[in-house]
Tab-separated table of N, CA, C and O in Angstrom:
chain	number	residue	atom	x	y	z
A	14	MET	N	75.855	151.350	179.585
A	14	MET	CA	76.544	152.611	179.748
A	14	MET	C	75.502	153.732	179.880
A	14	MET	O	74.489	153.710	179.205
A	15	PRO	N	75.777	154.678	180.715
A	15	PRO	CA	74.833	155.778	180.922
A	15	PRO	C	74.905	156.804	179.797
A	15	PRO	O	75.825	156.777	178.979
A	16	PRO	N	73.962	157.731	179.782
A	16	PRO	CA	74.017	158.818	178.810
A	16	PRO	C	75.270	159.662	179.047
A	16	PRO	O	75.723	159.820	180.176
A	17	PHE	N	75.789	160.196	177.969
A	17	PHE	CA	76.933	161.106	178.046
A	17	PHE	C	76.461	162.453	177.528
A	17	PHE	O	75.834	162.528	176.476
A	18	ILE	N	76.757	163.519	178.249
A	18	ILE	CA	76.318	164.854	177.860
A	18	ILE	C	77.520	165.671	177.428
A	18	ILE	O	78.476	165.855	178.191
A	19	HIS	N	77.472	166.168	176.201
A	19	HIS	CA	78.515	167.045	175.677
A	19	HIS	C	78.246	168.441	176.238
A	19	HIS	O	77.326	169.135	175.789
A	20	GLU	N	79.021	168.829	177.224
A	20	GLU	CA	78.778	170.084	177.941
A	20	GLU	C	78.841	171.309	177.036
A	20	GLU	O	78.129	172.279	177.263
A	21	ASP	N	79.662	171.268	176.002
A	21	ASP	CA	79.792	172.419	175.108
A	21	ASP	C	78.566	172.622	174.228
A	21	ASP	O	78.339	173.704	173.707
A	22	GLN	N	77.726	171.590	174.072
A	22	GLN	CA	76.508	171.686	173.258
A	22	GLN	C	75.249	171.851	174.097
A	22	GLN	O	74.208	172.209	173.585
A	23	CYS	N	75.340	171.566	175.383
A	23	CYS	CA	74.167	171.559	176.260
A	23	CYS	C	73.645	172.971	176.515
A	23	CYS	O	74.402	173.879	176.882
A	24	LYS	N	72.312	173.165	176.335
A	24	LYS	CA	71.659	174.446	176.606
A	24	LYS	C	71.143	174.538	178.042
A	24	LYS	O	70.565	175.528	178.439
A	25	LYS	N	71.297	173.449	178.796
A	25	LYS	CA	70.863	173.380	180.199
A	25	LYS	C	69.353	173.559	180.342
A	25	LYS	O	68.871	174.125	181.309
A	26	CYS	N	68.603	173.043	179.359
A	26	CYS	CA	67.142	173.176	179.359
A	26	CYS	C	66.457	172.071	180.168
A	26	CYS	O	65.284	172.189	180.510
A	27	LEU	N	67.159	170.999	180.444
A	27	LEU	CA	66.692	169.846	181.213
A	27	LEU	C	65.564	169.055	180.546
A	27	LEU	O	64.837	168.326	181.221
A	28	LEU	N	65.404	169.185	179.242
A	28	LEU	CA	64.415	168.359	178.548
A	28	LEU	C	64.777	166.881	178.643
A	28	LEU	O	63.910	166.024	178.721
A	29	CYS	N	66.065	166.585	178.659
A	29	CYS	CA	66.508	165.196	178.805
A	29	CYS	C	66.119	164.650	180.176
A	29	CYS	O	65.702	163.500	180.301
A	30	VAL	N	66.231	165.483	181.194
A	30	VAL	CA	65.876	165.083	182.557
A	30	VAL	C	64.384	164.762	182.638
A	30	VAL	O	63.981	163.764	183.225
A	31	GLU	N	63.558	165.610	182.026
A	31	GLU	CA	62.111	165.407	182.037
A	31	GLU	C	61.710	164.162	181.252
A	31	GLU	O	60.728	163.509	181.583
A	32	ALA	N	62.465	163.825	180.213
A	32	ALA	CA	62.136	162.678	179.372
A	32	ALA	C	62.514	161.344	180.013
A	32	ALA	O	61.939	160.314	179.690
A	33	CYS	N	63.465	161.366	180.924
A	33	CYS	CA	63.982	160.127	181.516
A	33	CYS	C	62.984	159.530	182.511
A	33	CYS	O	62.665	160.135	183.527
A	34	GLN	N	62.524	158.329	182.207
A	34	GLN	CA	61.548	157.664	183.071
A	34	GLN	C	62.196	156.899	184.213
A	34	GLN	O	61.519	156.479	185.146
A	35	SER	N	63.504	156.706	184.152
A	35	SER	CA	64.159	155.949	185.222
A	35	SER	C	64.973	156.845	186.158
A	35	SER	O	65.740	156.363	186.973
A	36	ASP	N	64.799	158.149	186.048
A	36	ASP	CA	65.396	159.123	186.974
A	36	ASP	C	66.918	159.059	187.037
A	36	ASP	O	67.513	159.228	188.094
A	37	VAL	N	67.544	158.808	185.893
A	37	VAL	CA	68.997	158.738	185.813
A	37	VAL	C	69.632	160.072	186.198
A	37	VAL	O	70.700	160.108	186.796
A	38	PHE	N	68.959	161.178	185.874
A	38	PHE	CA	69.503	162.516	186.104
A	38	PHE	C	69.020	163.133	187.416
A	38	PHE	O	68.947	164.348	187.540
A	39	TYR	N	68.682	162.334	188.395
A	39	TYR	CA	68.125	162.815	189.656
A	39	TYR	C	69.014	163.905	190.273
A	39	TYR	O	70.223	163.785	190.340
A	40	GLY	N	68.392	164.975	190.701
A	40	GLY	CA	69.097	166.061	191.370
A	40	GLY	C	69.635	167.135	190.445
A	40	GLY	O	70.229	168.096	190.912
A	41	SER	N	69.432	166.988	189.141
A	41	SER	CA	69.900	168.006	188.205
A	41	SER	C	69.065	169.275	188.364
A	41	SER	O	67.864	169.200	188.598
A	42	VAL	N	69.712	170.425	188.235
A	42	VAL	CA	69.027	171.699	188.435
A	42	VAL	C	69.100	172.548	187.179
A	42	VAL	O	70.075	172.506	186.430
A	43	ARG	N	68.045	173.325	186.942
A	43	ARG	CA	67.985	174.211	185.781
A	43	ARG	C	69.131	175.216	185.851
A	43	ARG	O	69.463	175.720	186.912
A	44	GLY	N	69.723	175.470	184.710
A	44	GLY	CA	70.841	176.394	184.645
A	44	GLY	C	72.198	175.722	184.755
A	44	GLY	O	73.226	176.377	184.694
A	45	ALA	N	72.184	174.401	184.937
A	45	ALA	CA	73.436	173.641	185.017
A	45	ALA	C	73.335	172.428	184.102
A	45	ALA	O	72.232	171.967	183.788
A	46	VAL	N	74.465	171.924	183.690
A	46	VAL	CA	74.487	170.716	182.858
A	46	VAL	C	73.931	169.564	183.694
A	46	VAL	O	74.320	169.405	184.860
A	47	PRO	N	72.992	168.769	183.145
A	47	PRO	CA	72.434	167.650	183.898
A	47	PRO	C	73.519	166.673	184.375
A	47	PRO	O	74.507	166.450	183.693
A	48	VAL	N	73.292	166.128	185.542
A	48	VAL	CA	74.238	165.199	186.155
A	48	VAL	C	73.664	163.789	186.076
A	48	VAL	O	72.497	163.571	186.404
A	49	VAL	N	74.479	162.849	185.649
A	49	VAL	CA	74.061	161.446	185.601
A	49	VAL	C	74.302	160.862	186.995
A	49	VAL	O	75.387	160.410	187.322
A	50	THR	N	73.254	160.888	187.821
A	50	THR	CA	73.357	160.472	189.212
A	50	THR	C	73.276	158.954	189.374
A	50	THR	O	73.997	158.379	190.183
A	51	TYR	N	72.393	158.314	188.619
A	51	TYR	CA	72.199	156.870	188.714
A	51	TYR	C	72.451	156.211	187.363
A	51	TYR	O	71.518	155.802	186.680
A	52	PRO	N	73.702	156.065	186.959
A	52	PRO	CA	74.004	155.519	185.631
A	52	PRO	C	73.524	154.086	185.424
A	52	PRO	O	73.150	153.708	184.318
A	53	ASP	N	73.491	153.293	186.484
A	53	ASP	CA	73.070	151.897	186.356
A	53	ASP	C	71.574	151.743	186.107
A	53	ASP	O	71.112	150.663	185.762
A	54	GLU	N	70.811	152.799	186.303
A	54	GLU	CA	69.370	152.750	186.098
A	54	GLU	C	68.959	153.041	184.655
A	54	GLU	O	67.788	152.950	184.309
A	55	CYS	N	69.906	153.399	183.814
A	55	CYS	CA	69.593	153.747	182.423
A	55	CYS	C	69.066	152.526	181.671
A	55	CYS	O	69.677	151.461	181.688
A	56	TRP	N	67.925	152.689	181.006
A	56	TRP	CA	67.294	151.606	180.238
A	56	TRP	C	67.703	151.634	178.776
A	56	TRP	O	67.258	150.824	177.992
A	57	HIS	N	68.503	152.610	178.376
A	57	HIS	CA	68.936	152.779	176.980
A	57	HIS	C	67.734	152.947	176.051
A	57	HIS	O	67.729	152.445	174.938
A	58	CYS	N	66.729	153.677	176.522
A	58	CYS	CA	65.505	153.861	175.737
A	58	CYS	C	65.642	154.981	174.706
A	58	CYS	O	64.807	155.111	173.816
A	59	ASN	N	66.670	155.823	174.851
A	59	ASN	CA	66.956	156.889	173.901
A	59	ASN	C	66.047	158.115	174.041
A	59	ASN	O	66.119	159.020	173.220
A	60	ALA	N	65.177	158.158	175.047
A	60	ALA	CA	64.252	159.284	175.217
A	60	ALA	C	65.010	160.594	175.439
A	60	ALA	O	64.651	161.628	174.876
A	61	CYS	N	66.069	160.553	176.220
A	61	CYS	CA	66.835	161.776	176.482
A	61	CYS	C	67.519	162.285	175.211
A	61	CYS	O	67.593	163.484	174.979
A	62	VAL	N	67.978	161.360	174.383
A	62	VAL	CA	68.631	161.729	173.120
A	62	VAL	C	67.624	162.376	172.177
A	62	VAL	O	67.901	163.403	171.549
A	63	ILE	N	66.446	161.808	172.098
A	63	ILE	CA	65.401	162.312	171.204
A	63	ILE	C	64.934	163.700	171.629
A	63	ILE	O	64.695	164.568	170.790
A	64	GLU	N	64.820	163.933	172.919
A	64	GLU	CA	64.310	165.222	173.420
A	64	GLU	C	65.326	166.351	173.363
A	64	GLU	O	64.944	167.518	173.374
A	65	CYS	N	66.596	166.043	173.295
A	65	CYS	CA	67.617	167.091	173.319
A	65	CYS	C	67.599	167.900	172.023
A	65	CYS	O	67.832	167.352	170.945
A	66	PRO	N	67.336	169.215	172.100
A	66	PRO	CA	67.243	170.035	170.888
A	66	PRO	C	68.592	170.314	170.225
A	66	PRO	O	68.641	170.686	169.058
A	67	THR	N	69.692	170.122	170.953
A	67	THR	CA	71.009	170.441	170.395
A	67	THR	C	71.849	169.214	170.084
A	67	THR	O	72.962	169.353	169.580
A	68	GLY	N	71.362	168.032	170.400
A	68	GLY	CA	72.139	166.814	170.157
A	68	GLY	C	73.274	166.633	171.143
A	68	GLY	O	74.266	165.968	170.843
A	69	ALA	N	73.133	167.212	172.328
A	69	ALA	CA	74.195	167.151	173.331
A	69	ALA	C	74.223	165.827	174.096
A	69	ALA	O	75.216	165.522	174.747
A	70	VAL	N	73.153	165.053	174.022
A	70	VAL	CA	73.086	163.801	174.775
A	70	VAL	C	73.371	162.636	173.835
A	70	VAL	O	72.818	162.541	172.746
A	71	GLU	N	74.224	161.758	174.304
A	71	GLU	CA	74.609	160.583	173.518
A	71	GLU	C	74.495	159.350	174.406
A	71	GLU	O	74.870	159.383	175.571
A	72	ILE	N	73.930	158.293	173.853
A	72	ILE	CA	73.855	157.029	174.586
A	72	ILE	C	74.951	156.124	174.043
A	72	ILE	O	75.030	155.894	172.837
A	73	ARG	N	75.772	155.636	174.923
A	73	ARG	CA	76.813	154.677	174.543
A	73	ARG	C	76.329	153.312	174.988
A	73	ARG	O	76.289	153.012	176.177
A	74	LEU	N	75.945	152.511	174.014
A	74	LEU	CA	75.335	151.224	174.304
A	74	LEU	C	76.349	150.145	174.637
A	74	LEU	O	77.415	150.085	174.023
A	75	PRO	N	75.985	149.260	175.572
A	75	PRO	CA	76.826	148.094	175.815
A	75	PRO	C	76.842	147.217	174.557
A	75	PRO	O	75.882	147.213	173.782
A	76	LEU	N	77.893	146.489	174.358
A	76	LEU	CA	78.025	145.667	173.163
A	76	LEU	C	76.873	144.687	172.969
A	76	LEU	O	76.456	144.426	171.844
A	77	ASN	N	76.317	144.154	174.050
A	77	ASN	CA	75.226	143.183	173.900
A	77	ASN	C	73.923	143.817	173.418
A	77	ASN	O	73.022	143.130	172.981
A	78	LEU	N	73.795	145.137	173.452
A	78	LEU	CA	72.589	145.811	172.975
A	78	LEU	C	72.745	146.410	171.581
A	78	LEU	O	71.766	146.787	170.959
A	79	GLU	N	73.960	146.524	171.092
A	79	GLU	CA	74.192	147.176	169.813
A	79	GLU	C	73.430	146.566	168.636
A	79	GLU	O	72.956	147.296	167.785
A	80	PRO	N	73.277	145.250	168.536
A	80	PRO	CA	72.528	144.709	167.390
A	80	PRO	C	71.062	145.161	167.351
A	80	PRO	O	70.447	145.201	166.301
A	81	MET	N	70.483	145.546	168.500
A	81	MET	CA	69.091	145.962	168.543
A	81	MET	C	68.926	147.447	168.275
A	81	MET	O	67.834	147.933	168.046
A	82	TYR	N	69.999	148.203	168.312
A	82	TYR	CA	69.946	149.658	168.215
A	82	TYR	C	69.896	150.097	166.761
A	82	TYR	O	70.579	149.590	165.900
A	83	GLN	N	69.024	151.062	166.503
A	83	GLN	CA	68.946	151.640	165.161
A	83	GLN	C	69.031	153.149	165.319
A	83	GLN	O	68.263	153.751	166.059
A	84	GLU	N	69.998	153.759	164.624
A	84	GLU	CA	70.173	155.199	164.755
A	84	GLU	C	69.011	155.963	164.176
A	84	GLU	O	68.440	155.568	163.169
A	85	ARG	N	68.680	157.032	164.850
A	85	ARG	CA	67.615	157.918	164.404
A	85	ARG	C	68.110	158.698	163.196
A	85	ARG	O	69.218	159.195	163.170
A	86	GLY	N	67.327	158.795	162.185
A	86	GLY	CA	67.838	159.501	161.025
A	86	GLY	C	66.811	159.853	160.078
A	86	GLY	O	66.087	160.543	159.710
């Protein structure tokens, strides 16, 4: 599953876009909520979640990856 962005929390800073190594947010522009252009390219690395200063980005993991996931805390 691709990243999900909570638009009401997003500051439109694009730090998540800069952190993404697989270019999931390709074409996103400053001043707008990032767009998930290539959802199938998401590696579920959590970099976008970690970089978001407001917690607006959420990764919804496929069931087969959930046992490996550990929440940041």
